Coordinates of C-alpha atoms and ligand atoms in Angstrom, one line a residue:
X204 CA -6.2 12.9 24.4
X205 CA -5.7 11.2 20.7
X206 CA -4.0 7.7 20.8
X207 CA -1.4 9.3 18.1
X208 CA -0.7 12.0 16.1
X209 CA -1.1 10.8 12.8
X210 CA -3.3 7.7 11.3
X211 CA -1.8 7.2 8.0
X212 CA -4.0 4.4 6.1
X213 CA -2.8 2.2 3.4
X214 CA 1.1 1.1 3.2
X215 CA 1.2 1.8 -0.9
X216 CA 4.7 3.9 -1.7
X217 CA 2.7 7.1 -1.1
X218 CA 1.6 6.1 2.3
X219 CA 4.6 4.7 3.7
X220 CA 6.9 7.8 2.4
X221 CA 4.4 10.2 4.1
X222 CA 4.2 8.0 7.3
X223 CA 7.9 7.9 7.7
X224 CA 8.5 11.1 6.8
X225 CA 6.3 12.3 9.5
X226 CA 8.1 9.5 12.1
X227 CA 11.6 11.1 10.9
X228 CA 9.8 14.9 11.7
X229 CA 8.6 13.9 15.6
X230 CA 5.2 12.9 15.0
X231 CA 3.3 9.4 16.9
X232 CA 2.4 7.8 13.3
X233 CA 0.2 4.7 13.1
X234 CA 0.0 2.8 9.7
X235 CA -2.8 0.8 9.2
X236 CA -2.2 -1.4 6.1
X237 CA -5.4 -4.0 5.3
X238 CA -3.0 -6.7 3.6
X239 CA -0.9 -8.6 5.0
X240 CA 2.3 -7.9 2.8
X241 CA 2.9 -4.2 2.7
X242 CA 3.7 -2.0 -0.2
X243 CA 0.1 -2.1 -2.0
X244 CA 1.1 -1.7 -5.8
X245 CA 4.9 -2.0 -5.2
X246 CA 4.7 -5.2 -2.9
X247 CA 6.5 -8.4 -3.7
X248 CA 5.0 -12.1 -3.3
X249 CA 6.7 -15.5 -3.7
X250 CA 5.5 -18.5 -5.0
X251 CA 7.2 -21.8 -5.1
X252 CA 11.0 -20.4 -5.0
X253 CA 10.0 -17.5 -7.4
X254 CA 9.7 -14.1 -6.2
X255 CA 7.7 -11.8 -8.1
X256 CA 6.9 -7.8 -8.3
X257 CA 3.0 -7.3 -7.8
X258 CA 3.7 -4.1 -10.3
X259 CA 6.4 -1.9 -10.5
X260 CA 9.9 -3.3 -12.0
X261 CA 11.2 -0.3 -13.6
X262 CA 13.1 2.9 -11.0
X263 CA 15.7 5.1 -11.8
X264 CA 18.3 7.0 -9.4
X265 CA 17.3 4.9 -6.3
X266 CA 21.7 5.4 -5.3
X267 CA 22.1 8.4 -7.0
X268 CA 22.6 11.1 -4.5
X269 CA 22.3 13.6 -7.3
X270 CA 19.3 12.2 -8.4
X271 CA 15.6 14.1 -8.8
X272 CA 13.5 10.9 -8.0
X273 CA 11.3 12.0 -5.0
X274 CA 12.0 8.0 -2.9
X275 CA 16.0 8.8 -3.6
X276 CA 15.5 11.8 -1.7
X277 CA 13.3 10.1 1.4
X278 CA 15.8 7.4 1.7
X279 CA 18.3 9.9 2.4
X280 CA 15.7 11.6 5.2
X281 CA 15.7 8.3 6.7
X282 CA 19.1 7.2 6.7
X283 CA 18.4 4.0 4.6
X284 CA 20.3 2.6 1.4
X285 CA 18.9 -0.3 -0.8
X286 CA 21.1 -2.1 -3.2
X287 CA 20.5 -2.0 -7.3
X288 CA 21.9 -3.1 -10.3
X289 CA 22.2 -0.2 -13.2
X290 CA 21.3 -1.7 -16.5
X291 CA 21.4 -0.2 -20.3
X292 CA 19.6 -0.8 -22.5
X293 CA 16.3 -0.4 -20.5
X294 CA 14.4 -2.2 -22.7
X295 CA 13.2 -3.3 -26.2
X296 CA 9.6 -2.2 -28.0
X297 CA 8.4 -4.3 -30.0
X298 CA 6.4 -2.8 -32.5
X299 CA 4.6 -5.5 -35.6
X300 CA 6.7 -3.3 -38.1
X301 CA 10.4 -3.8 -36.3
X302 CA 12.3 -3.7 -32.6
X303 CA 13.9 -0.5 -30.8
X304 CA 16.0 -0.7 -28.4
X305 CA 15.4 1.5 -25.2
X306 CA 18.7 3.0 -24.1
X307 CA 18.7 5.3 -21.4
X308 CA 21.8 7.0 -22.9
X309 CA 19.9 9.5 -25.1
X310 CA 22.5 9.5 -28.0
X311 CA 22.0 5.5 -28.0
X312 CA 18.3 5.8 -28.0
X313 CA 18.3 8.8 -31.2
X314 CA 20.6 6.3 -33.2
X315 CA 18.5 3.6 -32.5
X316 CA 15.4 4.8 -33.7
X317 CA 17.8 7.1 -36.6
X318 CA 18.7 3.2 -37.9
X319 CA 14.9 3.4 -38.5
X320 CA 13.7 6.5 -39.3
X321 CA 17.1 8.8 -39.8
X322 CA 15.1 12.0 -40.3
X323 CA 12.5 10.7 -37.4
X324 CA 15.7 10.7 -35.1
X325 CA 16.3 14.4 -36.0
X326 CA 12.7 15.5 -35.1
X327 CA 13.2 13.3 -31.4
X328 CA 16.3 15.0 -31.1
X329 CA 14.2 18.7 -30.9
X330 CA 11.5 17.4 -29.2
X331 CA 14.2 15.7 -26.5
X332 CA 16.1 19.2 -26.3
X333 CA 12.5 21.2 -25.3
X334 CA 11.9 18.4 -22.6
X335 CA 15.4 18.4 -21.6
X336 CA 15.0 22.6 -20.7
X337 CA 12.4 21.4 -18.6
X338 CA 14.1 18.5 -16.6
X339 CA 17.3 21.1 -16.2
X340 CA 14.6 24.0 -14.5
X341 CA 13.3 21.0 -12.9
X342 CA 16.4 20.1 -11.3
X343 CA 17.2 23.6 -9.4
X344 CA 14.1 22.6 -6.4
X345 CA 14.4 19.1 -4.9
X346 CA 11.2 17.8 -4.2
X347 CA 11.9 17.5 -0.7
X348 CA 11.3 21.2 -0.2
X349 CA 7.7 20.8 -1.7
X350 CA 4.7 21.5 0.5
X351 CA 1.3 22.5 -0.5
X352 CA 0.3 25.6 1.4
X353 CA 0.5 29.4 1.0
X354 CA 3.8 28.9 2.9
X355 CA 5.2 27.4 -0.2
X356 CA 6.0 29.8 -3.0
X357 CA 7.8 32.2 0.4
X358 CA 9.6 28.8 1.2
X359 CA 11.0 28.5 -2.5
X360 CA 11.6 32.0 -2.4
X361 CA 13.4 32.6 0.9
X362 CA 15.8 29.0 0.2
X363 CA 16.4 28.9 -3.7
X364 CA 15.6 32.4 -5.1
X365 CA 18.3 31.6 -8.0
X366 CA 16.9 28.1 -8.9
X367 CA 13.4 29.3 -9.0
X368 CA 14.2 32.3 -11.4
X369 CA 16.1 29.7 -13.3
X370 CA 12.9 27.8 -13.6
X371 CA 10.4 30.9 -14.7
X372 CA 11.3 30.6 -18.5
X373 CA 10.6 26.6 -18.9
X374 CA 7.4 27.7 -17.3
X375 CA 5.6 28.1 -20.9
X376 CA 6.7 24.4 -21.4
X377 CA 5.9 23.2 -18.1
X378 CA 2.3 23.3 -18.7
X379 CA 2.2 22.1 -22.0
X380 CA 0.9 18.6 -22.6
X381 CA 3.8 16.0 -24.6
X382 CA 1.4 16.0 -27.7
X383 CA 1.6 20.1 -27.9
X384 CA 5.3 19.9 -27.6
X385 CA 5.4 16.7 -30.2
X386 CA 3.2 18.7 -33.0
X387 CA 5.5 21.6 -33.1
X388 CA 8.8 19.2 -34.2
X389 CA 7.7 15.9 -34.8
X390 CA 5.8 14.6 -38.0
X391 CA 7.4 11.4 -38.6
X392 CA 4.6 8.2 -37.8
X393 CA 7.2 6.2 -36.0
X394 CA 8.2 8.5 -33.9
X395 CA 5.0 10.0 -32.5
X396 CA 4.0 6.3 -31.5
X397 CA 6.9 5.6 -30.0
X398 CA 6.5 9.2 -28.0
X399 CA 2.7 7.9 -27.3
X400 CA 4.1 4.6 -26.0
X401 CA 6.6 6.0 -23.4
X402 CA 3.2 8.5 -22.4
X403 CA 1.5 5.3 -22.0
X404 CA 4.1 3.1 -20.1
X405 CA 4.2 6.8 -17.9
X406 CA 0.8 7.6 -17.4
X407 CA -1.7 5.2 -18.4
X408 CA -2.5 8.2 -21.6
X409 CA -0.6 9.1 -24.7
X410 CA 0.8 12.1 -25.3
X411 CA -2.0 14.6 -25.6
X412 CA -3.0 13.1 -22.2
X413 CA 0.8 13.5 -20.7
X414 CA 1.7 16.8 -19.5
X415 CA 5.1 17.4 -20.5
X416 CA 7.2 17.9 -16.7
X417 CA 6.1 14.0 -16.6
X418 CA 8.0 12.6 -19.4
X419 CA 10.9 15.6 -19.3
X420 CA 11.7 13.8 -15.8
X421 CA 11.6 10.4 -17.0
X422 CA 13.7 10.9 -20.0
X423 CA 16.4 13.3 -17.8
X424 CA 16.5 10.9 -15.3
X425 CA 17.2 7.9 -17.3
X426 CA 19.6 10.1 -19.3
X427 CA 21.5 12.3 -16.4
X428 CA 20.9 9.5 -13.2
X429 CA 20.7 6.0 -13.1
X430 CA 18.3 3.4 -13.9
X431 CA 18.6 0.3 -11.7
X432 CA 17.0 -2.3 -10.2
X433 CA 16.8 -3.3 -6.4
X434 CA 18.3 -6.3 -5.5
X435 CA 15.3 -8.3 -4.3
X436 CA 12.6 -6.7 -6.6
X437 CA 10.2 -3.6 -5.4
X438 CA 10.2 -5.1 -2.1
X439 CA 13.2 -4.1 -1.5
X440 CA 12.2 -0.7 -1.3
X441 CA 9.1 -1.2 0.4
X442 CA 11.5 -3.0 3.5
X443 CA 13.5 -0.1 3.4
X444 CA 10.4 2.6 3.8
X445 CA 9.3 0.2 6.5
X446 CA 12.8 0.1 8.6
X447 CA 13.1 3.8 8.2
X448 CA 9.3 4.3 9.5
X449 CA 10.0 1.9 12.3
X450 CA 13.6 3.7 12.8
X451 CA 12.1 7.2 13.5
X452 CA 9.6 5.7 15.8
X453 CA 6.3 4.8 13.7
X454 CA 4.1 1.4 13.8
X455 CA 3.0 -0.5 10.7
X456 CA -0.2 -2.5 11.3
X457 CA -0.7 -5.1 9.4
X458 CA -3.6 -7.2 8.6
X459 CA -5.4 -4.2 9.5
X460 CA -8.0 -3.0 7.6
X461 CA -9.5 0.7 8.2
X462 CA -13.5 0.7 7.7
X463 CA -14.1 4.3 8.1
X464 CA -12.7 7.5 9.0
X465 CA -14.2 9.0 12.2
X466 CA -15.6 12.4 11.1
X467 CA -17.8 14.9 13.3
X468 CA -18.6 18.3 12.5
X469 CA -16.6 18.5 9.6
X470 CA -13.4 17.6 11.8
X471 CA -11.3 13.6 11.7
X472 CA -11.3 12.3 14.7
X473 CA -10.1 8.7 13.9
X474 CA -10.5 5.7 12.7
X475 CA -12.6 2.5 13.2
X476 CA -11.2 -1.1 12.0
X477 CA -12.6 -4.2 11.0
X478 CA -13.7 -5.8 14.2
X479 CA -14.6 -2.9 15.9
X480 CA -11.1 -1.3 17.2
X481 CA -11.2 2.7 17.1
X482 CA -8.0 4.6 17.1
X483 CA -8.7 8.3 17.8
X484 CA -6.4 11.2 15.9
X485 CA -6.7 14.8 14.9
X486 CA -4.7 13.6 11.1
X487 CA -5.5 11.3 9.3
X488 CA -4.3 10.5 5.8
X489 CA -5.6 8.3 3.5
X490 CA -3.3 6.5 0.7
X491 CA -6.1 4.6 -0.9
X492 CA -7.8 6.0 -4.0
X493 CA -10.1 8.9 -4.2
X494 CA -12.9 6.6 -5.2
X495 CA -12.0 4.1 -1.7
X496 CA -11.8 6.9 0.3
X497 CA -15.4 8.7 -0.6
X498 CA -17.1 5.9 -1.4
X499 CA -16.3 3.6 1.2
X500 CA -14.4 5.1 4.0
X501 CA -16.4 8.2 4.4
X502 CA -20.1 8.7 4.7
X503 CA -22.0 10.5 1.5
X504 CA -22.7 13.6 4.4
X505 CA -18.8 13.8 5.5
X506 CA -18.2 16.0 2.1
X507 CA -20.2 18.7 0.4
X508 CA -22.1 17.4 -2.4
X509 CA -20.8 18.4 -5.2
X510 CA -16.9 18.1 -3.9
X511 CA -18.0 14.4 -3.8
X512 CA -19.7 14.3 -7.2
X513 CA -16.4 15.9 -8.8
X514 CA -13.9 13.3 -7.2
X515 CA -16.1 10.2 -7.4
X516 CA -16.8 11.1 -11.4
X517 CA -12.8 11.1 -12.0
X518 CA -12.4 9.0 -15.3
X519 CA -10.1 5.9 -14.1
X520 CA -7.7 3.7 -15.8
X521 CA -8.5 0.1 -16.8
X522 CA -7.2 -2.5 -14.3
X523 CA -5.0 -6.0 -15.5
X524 CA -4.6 -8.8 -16.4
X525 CA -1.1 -10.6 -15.2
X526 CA 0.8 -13.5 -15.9
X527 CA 3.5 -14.7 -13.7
X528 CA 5.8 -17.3 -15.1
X529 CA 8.7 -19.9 -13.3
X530 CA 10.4 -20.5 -16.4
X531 CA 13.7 -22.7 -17.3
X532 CA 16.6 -20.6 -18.4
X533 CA 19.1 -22.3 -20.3
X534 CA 19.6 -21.3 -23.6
X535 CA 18.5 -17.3 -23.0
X536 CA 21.5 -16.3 -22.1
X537 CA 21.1 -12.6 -23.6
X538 CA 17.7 -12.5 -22.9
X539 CA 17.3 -8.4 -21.8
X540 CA 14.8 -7.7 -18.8
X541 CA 12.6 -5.2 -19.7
X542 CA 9.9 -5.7 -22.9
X543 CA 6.8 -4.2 -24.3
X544 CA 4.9 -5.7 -27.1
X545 CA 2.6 -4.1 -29.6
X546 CA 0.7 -6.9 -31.2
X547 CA -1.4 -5.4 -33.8
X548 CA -0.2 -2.6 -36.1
X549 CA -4.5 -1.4 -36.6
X550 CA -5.5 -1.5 -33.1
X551 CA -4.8 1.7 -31.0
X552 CA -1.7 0.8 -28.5
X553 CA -4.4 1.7 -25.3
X554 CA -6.9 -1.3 -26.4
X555 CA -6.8 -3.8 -23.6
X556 CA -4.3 -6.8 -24.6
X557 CA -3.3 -4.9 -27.4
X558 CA 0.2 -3.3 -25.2
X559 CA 1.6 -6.2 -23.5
X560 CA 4.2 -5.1 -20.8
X561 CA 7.1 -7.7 -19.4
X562 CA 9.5 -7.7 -16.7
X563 CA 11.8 -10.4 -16.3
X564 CA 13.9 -9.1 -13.2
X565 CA 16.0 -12.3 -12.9
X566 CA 18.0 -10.9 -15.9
X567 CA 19.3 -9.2 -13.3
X568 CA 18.8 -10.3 -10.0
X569 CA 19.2 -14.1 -9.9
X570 CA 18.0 -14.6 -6.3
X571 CA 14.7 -14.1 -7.3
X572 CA 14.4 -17.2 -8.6
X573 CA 15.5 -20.9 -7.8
X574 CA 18.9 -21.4 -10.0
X575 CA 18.2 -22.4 -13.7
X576 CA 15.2 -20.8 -13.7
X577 CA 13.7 -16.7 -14.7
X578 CA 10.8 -14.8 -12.7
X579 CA 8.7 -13.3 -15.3
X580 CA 5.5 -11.1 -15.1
X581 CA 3.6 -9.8 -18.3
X582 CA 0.6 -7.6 -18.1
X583 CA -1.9 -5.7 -20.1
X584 CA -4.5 -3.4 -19.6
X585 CA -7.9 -5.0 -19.2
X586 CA -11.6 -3.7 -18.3
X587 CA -13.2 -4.8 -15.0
X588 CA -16.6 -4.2 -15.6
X589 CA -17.9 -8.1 -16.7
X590 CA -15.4 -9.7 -14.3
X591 CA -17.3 -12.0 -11.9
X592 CA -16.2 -15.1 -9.8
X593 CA -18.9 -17.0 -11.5
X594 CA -19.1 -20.3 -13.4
X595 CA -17.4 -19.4 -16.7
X596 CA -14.4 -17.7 -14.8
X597 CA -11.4 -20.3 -15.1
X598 CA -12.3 -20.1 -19.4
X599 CA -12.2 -16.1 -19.6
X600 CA -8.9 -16.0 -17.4
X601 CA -7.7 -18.2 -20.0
X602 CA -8.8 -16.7 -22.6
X603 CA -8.0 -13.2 -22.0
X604 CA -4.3 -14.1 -21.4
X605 CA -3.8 -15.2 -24.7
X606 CA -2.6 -12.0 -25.8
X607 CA 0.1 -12.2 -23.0
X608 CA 1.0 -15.5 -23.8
X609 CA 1.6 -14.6 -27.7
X610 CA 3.6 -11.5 -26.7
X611 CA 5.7 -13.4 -24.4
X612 CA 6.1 -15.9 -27.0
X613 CA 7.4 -12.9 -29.4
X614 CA 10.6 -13.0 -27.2
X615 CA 10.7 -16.4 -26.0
X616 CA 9.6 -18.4 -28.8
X617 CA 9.6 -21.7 -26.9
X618 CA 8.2 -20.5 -24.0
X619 CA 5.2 -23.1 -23.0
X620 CA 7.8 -25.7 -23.0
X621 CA 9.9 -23.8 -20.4
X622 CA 7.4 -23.2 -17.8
X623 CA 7.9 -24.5 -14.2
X624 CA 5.2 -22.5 -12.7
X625 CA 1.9 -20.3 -14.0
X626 CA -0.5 -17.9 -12.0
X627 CA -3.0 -15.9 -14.1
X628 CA -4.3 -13.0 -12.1
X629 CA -7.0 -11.1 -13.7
X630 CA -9.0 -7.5 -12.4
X631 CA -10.9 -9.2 -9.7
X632 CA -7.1 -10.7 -8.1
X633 CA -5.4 -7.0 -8.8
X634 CA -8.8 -5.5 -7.0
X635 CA -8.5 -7.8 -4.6
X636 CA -4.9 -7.8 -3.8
X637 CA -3.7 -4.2 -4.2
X638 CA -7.7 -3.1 -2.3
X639 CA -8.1 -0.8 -5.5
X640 CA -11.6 0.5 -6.7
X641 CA -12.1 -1.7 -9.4
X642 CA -8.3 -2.9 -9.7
X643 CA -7.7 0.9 -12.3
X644 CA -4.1 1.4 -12.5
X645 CA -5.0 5.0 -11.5
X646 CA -7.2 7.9 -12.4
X647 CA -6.9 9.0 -16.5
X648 CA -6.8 12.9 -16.3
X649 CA -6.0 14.4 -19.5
X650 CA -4.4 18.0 -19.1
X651 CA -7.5 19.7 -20.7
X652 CA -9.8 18.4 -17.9
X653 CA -7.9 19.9 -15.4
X654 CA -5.3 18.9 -12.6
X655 CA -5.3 16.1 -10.5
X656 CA -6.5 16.6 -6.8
X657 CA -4.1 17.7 -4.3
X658 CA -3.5 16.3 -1.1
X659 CA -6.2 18.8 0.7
X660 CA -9.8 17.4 1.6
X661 CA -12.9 19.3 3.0
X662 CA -12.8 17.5 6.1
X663 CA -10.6 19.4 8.5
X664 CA -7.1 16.9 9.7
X665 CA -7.8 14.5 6.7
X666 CA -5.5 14.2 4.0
X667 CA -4.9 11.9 1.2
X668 CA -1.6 10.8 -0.6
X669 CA -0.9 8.3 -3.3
X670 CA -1.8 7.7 -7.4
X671 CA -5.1 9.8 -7.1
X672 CA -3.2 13.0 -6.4
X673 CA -1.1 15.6 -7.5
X674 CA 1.4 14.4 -9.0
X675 CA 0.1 11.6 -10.5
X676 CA 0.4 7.8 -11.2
X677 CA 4.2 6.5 -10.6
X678 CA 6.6 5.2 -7.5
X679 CA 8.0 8.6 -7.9
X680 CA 5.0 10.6 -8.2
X681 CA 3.4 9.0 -5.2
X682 CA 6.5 9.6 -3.3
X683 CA 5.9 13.1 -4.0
X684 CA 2.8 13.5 -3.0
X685 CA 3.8 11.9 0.8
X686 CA 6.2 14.8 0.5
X687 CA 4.1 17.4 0.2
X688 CA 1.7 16.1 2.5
X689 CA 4.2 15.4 5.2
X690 CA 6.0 18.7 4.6
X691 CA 2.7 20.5 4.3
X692 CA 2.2 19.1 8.1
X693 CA 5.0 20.7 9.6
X694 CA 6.5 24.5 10.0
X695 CA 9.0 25.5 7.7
X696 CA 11.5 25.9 9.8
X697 CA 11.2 22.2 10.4
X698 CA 11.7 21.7 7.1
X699 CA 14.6 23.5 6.6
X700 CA 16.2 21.6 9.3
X701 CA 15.6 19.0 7.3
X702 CA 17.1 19.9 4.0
X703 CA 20.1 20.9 5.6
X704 CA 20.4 17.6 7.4
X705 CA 20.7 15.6 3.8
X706 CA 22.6 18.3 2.3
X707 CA 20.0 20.0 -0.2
X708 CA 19.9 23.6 1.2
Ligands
FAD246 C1 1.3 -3.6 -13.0 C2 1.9 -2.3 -12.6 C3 3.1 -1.9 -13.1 C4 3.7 -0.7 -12.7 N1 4.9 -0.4 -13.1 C5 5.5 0.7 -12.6 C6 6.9 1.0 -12.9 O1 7.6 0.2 -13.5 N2 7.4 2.2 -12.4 C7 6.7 3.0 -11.6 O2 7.2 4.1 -11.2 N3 5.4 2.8 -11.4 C8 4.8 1.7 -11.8 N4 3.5 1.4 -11.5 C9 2.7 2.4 -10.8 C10 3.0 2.4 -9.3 O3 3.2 1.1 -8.9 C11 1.8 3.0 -8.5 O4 1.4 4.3 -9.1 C12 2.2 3.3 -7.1 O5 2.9 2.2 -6.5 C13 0.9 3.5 -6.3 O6 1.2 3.7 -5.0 P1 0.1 4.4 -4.0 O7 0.9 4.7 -2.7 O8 -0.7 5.4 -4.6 O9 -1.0 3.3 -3.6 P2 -1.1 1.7 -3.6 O10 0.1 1.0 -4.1 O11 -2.4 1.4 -4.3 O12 -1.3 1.4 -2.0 C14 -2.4 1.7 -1.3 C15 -2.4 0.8 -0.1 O13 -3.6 1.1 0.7 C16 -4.0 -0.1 1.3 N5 -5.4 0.1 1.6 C17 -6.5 0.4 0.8 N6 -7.6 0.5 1.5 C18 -7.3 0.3 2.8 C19 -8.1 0.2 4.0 N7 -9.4 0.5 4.0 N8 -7.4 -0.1 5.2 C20 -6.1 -0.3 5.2 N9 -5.3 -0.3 4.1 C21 -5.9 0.0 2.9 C22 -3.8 -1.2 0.2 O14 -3.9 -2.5 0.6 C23 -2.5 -0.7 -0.4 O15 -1.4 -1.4 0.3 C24 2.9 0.2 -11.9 C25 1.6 -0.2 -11.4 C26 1.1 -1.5 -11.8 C27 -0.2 -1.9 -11.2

């Protein structure tokens, strides 16, 4: 006898979708989540009246029915709405030769950069139409009727034999990486690093590093769906996960940190928790990274050598460092929420400090912030190795959020004499808070070393879920992956039930 079902460990996007998917499908689920806020990246903190996302500020479609975004879809599963506020333009880049603005409308965004570069805005406009075929293929399967088993291609086959023939000749594109796709219409300068730039927001690479289905979805999305912001930030999302897991029966633990998955003779058994606590279960699933879960929540002899090796050598993205900002608001009243800042024209845009990212969410949602005053959050990409607690600590944290502080300033030129309230959190706070190896924003797989690893382990009734698997890095990409592992854990049949339920078969 098994004290549940299903252990599901970590509370990130990808864990709580898969964990309430599996509540909403029958099964006992127990969430174990170390922190005591959940939602790991996506969580939201306050501080002195202001409430701030940890990471994530940007979703699109999260009311659209019609929409392809993986968490619209597992709302619907559960029976749970959040409010959001649509918004256009998305954003501004600030490049040091000259602004675009980031429209989600797609004609908007080709005359803004054709004000720039008119014959640049004819090469976008071929290289938008090939990712557009994509997006349109795309849009024939929901991801809700993903699993990742040989009963998956026969599952496609017996529910949307149309759609899927529909999506055999975008199948040459599909695999294709953004750059390929870019050097076949696009020569114009601006224009590729603008392209690179939306790879980068995307994936943490540019666009030799982006496989194309990746940025075909963003730009259909923003461009056929919504973009919109919760009211009440990313938590708002996470709350709504959490009702719906609670809804359909499952438990979130927090303040309950897993130490390591039970394992014995090559089958899960459980887990054990800090203190001593086990929980016995024949699945468990693990949302932290690939490098948390081999290196410190299984033993070297749970996994055959060299599967280990592979996973644990996985290049990873650089973690953070953040800047959250109370600052007055009078006087910015067509301040726009959504920036990103190149600061220097030599330096490649993926050189830590050098991209400076910033969210200012109560451009649109004013609760999130006492009135008269703007939430803000910048960050930049930023090495861990070197980070220690020691003595010169308080001078580097400083120091290395100069560059924020200058690319804040770029839009809010007075900006040190507004500020009510400062926190600088650098690699050790995001390693520390979101419990990610290292604080990396994710592993950094480029196309031509291969896919990312799926949901499957060795060890029989484990799982994982989250950034460190197919599909990727994302809120929608992780949401995918608790898809496919929750679907994967259930019969078809069960899943058709499903899709019916909400509509989609
Ligand atoms: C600064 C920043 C900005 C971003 N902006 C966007 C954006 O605008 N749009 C977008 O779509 N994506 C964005 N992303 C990416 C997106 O947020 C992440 O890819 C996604 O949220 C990761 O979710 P996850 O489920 O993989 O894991 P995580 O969010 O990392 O969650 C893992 C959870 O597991 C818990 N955990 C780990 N180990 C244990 C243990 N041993 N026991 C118990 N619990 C444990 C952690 O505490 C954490 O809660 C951003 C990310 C960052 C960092």
């Amino acid at each position: 006898m098994s004290d549940v079902e299903v252990v599901v460990i970590g509370s990130g996007i990808g864990g709580l979708v898969t964990a309430s998917m599996l509540a909403r499908y029958g099964f006992s689920v127990l969430l174990c989540e170390s922190h005591t806020i959940p939602g790991g990246s996506a969580h939201g903190f306050s501080r002195q009246g202001f409430h701030f996302d940890a990471g994530p500020s940007f979703f699109c479609g999260l009311t659209d029915p019609s929409s392809l975004n993986p968490l619209r879809q597992v709302l619907s599963v559960l029976d749970e709405a959040i409010e959001t506020i649509p918004y256009d333009p998305l954003g501004h880049y600030h490049f040091p030769d000259g602004t675009l603005e980031v429209c989600s409308d797609i004609d908007r965004y080709r005359q803004a950069i054709a004000e720039i570069t008119p014959d640049g805005a004819r090469e976008f406009s071929r290289l938008e139409r090939r990712l557009a075929t994509i997006y349109e293929a795309l849009r024939g399967i929901p991801p809700l009727a993903l699993r990742l088993d040989w009963e998956a291609i026969p599952f496609l086959v017996r529910h949307y034999p149309f759609r899927l023939f529909k999506l055999l000749p975008a199948m040459g594109l599909m695999q294709r990486t953004v750059g390929e796709l870019m050097d076949e219409c696009v020569r114009n300068p601006w224009v590729k690093r603008t392209i690179d730039l939306e790879c980068f927001l995307l994936s943490g690479l540019k666009a030799y590093g982006t496989i194309a289905p990746e940025v075909a979805f963003m730009f259909g999305e923003r461009a056929r769906s919504t973009v919109d912001y919760p009211l009440g930030g990313s938590a708002a999302i996470v709350d709504a996960l959490v009702r719906g897991l609670k809804k359909w029966g499952g438990e979130l633990r927090l303040k309950t940190h897993v130490e390591k998955i039970l394992v014995e003779s090559g089958e899960v058994r459980g887990v054990r928790l800090r203190g001593g606590e086990t929980i016995s279960a024949p699945v468990v699933i693990s949302n932290a990274t690939v490098w948390d879960t081999y290196l410190k929540l299984l033993d070297a002899a749970d996994l055959p050598p060299t599967y280990r090796q592979e996973n644990l050598s996985l290049p990873a993205i650089d973690s953070f460092m953040h800047l959250n900002l109370g600052i007055r608001s009078d006087g910015l009243d067509g301040l726009t929420g959504h920036h990103v800042v190149v600061l220097d024209e030599l330096a490649d845009i993926t050189v830590p400090g050098n991209t400076c990212m910033i969210s200012i969410p109560t451009v649109w949602d004013k609760t999130l912030a006492p009135e008269g005053y703007h939430a803000l959050h910048a960050y930049t990409l930023e090495p861990y190795r070197d980070w220690k607690l020691d003595a010169d600590y308080e001078r580097r944290k400083q120091e290395r959020s100069r560059s924020l502080y200058r690319a804040v300033e770029k839009i809010i030129p007075d900006l040190r004499d507004r500020i009510e309230f400062e926190m600088i959190g650098t690699p050790v706070t995001h390693a520390r808070f979101l419990r990610r190896y290292q604080g990396t924003y994710g592993p950094a797989i480029p196309p031509i070393r291969g896919i990312y690893p799926t949901i499957h382990t060795p060890v029989k009734g484990l799982y994982r879920v989250g950034d460190s698997t197919l599909p990727g890095i994302g809120v929608p990409a992780v949401a995918a992956s608790g898809i496919m592992c929750a679907n994967t854990l259930v019969s078809p049949s069960k899943m058709s039930e499903m899709l019916q339920e909400v509509g989609l078969l």
